CSV table of C-alpha atoms in Angstrom, one decimal:
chain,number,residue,atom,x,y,z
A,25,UNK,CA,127.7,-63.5,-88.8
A,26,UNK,CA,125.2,-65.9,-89.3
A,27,UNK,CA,125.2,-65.1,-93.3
A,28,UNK,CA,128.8,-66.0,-93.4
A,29,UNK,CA,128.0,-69.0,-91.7
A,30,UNK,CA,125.6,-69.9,-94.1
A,31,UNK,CA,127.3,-69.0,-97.3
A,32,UNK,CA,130.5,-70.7,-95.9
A,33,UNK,CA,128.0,-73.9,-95.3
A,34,UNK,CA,127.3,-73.5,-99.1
A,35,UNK,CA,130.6,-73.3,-100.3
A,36,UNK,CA,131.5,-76.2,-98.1
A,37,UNK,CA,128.7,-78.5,-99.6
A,38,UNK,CA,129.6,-77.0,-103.6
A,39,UNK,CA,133.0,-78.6,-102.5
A,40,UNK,CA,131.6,-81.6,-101.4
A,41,UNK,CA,130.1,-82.4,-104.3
A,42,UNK,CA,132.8,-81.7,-106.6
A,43,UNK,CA,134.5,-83.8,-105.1
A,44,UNK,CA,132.1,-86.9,-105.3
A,45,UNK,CA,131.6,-86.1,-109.5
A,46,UNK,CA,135.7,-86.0,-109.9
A,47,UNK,CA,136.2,-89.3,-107.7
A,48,UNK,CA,133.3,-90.8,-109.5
A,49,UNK,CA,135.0,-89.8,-112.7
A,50,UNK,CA,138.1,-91.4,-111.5
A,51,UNK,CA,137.2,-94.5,-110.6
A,52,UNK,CA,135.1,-95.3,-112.9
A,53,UNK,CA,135.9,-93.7,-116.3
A,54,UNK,CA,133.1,-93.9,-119.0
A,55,UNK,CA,136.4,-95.4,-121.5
A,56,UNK,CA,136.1,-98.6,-119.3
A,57,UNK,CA,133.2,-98.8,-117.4
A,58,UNK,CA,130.5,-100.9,-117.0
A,59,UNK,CA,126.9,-100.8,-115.3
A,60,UNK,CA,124.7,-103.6,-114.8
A,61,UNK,CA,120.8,-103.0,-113.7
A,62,UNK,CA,118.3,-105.5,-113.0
A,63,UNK,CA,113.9,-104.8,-113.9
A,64,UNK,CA,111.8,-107.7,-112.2
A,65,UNK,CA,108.0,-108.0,-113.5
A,66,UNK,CA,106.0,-108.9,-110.3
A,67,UNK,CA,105.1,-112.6,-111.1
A,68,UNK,CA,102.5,-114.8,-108.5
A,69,UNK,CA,105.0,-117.7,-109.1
A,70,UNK,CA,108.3,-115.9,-108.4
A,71,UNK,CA,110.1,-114.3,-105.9
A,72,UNK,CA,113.1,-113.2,-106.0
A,73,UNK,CA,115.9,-113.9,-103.4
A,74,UNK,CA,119.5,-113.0,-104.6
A,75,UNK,CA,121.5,-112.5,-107.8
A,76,UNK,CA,125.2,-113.7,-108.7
A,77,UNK,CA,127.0,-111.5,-111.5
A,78,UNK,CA,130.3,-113.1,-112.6
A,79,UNK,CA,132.5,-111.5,-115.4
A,80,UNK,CA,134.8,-113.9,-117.7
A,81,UNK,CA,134.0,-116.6,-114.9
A,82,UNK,CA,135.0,-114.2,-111.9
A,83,UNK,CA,132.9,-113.5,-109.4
A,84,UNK,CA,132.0,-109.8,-109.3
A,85,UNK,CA,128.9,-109.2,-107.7
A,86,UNK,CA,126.2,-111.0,-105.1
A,87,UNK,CA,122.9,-109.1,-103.9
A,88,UNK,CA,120.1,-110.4,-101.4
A,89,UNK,CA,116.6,-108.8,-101.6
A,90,UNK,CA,115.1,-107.3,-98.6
A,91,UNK,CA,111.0,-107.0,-98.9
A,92,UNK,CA,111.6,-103.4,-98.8
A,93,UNK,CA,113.8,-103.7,-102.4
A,94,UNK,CA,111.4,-106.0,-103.8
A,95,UNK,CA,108.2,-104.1,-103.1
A,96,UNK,CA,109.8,-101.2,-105.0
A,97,UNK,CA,110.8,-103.1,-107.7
A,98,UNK,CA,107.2,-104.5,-108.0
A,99,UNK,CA,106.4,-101.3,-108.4
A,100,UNK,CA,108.7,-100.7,-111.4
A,101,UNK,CA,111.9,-99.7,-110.2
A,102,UNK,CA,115.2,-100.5,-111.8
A,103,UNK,CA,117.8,-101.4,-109.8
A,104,UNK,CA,121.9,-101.1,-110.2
A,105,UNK,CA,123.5,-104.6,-109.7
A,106,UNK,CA,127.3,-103.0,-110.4
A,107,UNK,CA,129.3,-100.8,-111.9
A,108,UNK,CA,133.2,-101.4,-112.8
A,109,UNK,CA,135.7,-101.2,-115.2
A,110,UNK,CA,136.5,-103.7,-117.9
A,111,UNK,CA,138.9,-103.1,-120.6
A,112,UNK,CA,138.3,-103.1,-123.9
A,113,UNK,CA,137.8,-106.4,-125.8
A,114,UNK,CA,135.4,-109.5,-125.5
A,115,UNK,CA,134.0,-110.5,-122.3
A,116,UNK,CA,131.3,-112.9,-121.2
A,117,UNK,CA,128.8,-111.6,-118.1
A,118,UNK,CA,127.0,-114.4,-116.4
A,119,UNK,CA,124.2,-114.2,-114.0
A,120,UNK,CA,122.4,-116.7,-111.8
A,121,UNK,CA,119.2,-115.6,-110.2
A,122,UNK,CA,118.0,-118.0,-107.0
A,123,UNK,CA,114.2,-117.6,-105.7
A,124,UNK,CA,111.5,-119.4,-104.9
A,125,UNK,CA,110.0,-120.7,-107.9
A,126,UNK,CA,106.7,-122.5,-109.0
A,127,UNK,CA,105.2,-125.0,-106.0
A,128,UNK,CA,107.5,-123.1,-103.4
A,129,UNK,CA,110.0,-124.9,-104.5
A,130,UNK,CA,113.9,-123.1,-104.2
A,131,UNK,CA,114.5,-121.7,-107.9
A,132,UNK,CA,117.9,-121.3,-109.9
A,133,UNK,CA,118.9,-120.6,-113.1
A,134,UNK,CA,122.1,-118.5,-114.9
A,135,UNK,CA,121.9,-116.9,-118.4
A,136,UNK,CA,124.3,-115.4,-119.6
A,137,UNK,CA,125.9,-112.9,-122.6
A,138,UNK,CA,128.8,-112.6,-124.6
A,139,UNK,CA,129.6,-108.8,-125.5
A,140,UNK,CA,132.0,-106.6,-127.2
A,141,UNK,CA,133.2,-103.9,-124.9
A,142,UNK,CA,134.4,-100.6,-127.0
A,143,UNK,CA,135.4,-97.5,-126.0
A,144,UNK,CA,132.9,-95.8,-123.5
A,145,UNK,CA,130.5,-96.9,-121.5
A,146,UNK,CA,128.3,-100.1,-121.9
A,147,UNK,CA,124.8,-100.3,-119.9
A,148,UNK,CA,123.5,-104.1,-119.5
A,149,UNK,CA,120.1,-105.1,-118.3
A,150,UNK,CA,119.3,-108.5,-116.9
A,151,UNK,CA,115.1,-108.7,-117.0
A,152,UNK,CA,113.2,-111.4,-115.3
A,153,UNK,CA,109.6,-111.8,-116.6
A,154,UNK,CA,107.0,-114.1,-116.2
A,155,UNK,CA,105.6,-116.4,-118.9
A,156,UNK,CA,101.8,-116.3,-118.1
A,157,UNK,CA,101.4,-119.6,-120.9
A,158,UNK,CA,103.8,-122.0,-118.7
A,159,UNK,CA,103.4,-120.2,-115.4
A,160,UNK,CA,107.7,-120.2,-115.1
A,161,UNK,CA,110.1,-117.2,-114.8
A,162,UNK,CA,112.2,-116.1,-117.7
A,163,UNK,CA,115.6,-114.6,-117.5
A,164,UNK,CA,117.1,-112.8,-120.6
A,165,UNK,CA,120.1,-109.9,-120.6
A,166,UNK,CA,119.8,-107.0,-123.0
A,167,UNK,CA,122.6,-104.6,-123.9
A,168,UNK,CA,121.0,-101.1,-123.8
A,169,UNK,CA,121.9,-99.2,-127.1
């Protein structure tokens, strides 16, 4: 009794995570979708507080940083900002990046990217570094090859 149990518990989890690959497939198709992943370099004269991602001038996307998020991306984590679908064509992805900057003092900039989305999937990376010379944060989005 107890190995049927167990082996039905199995089957039951197998199940499970079928299902969570085919609705992932589903709602996000690689044909159309889109992922967006943020790296922070731990700078002394940054700290990160939230980031806006807007596609073609739309709002898609706002995340605040807990200490917990940004003590594990001090350590070199990558984080996932979004995933979505966007047809195929040109698009512009904008994102503004708020902190406290140099002198404490509250921090704001956007950068942004225009990009040619094909078929399959496109992987974007926005990457905030510091520039040790002027002591500032610097912003800059990479399409991943």
């Amino acid at each position: 009794m107890q190995q049927e149990m167990q082996d039905l518990k199995e089957k039951i989890l197998q199940v499970n995570r079928d299902l969570f690959i085919l609705e992932e497939d589903l709602l996000f198709p690689s044909s159309t979708q889109v992922n967006v992943f943020v790296s922070y370099d731990s700078l002394e004269y940054f700290q990160l507080d939230g980031i806006t991602l807007k596609f073609n001038d739309r709002p898609i996307s706002n995340h605040l940083y807990t200490e917990r998020e940004l003590a594990a991306m001090n350590r070199g984590a990558v984080q996932r900002l979004f995933t979505g679908n966007l047809p195929v064509g040109e698009h512009e992805l904008i994102a503004i990046v708020t902190g406290i900057g140099p002198q404490g003092r509250d921090y704001r900039r956007a950068v942004s990217l225009d990009f040619d989305k094909s078929s399959g999937s496109k992987y974007i990376e926005l990457i905030i570094e510091g520039d040790e010379y002027t002591k500032q944060p610097g912003f800059r989005l990479k399409q991943w090859e």
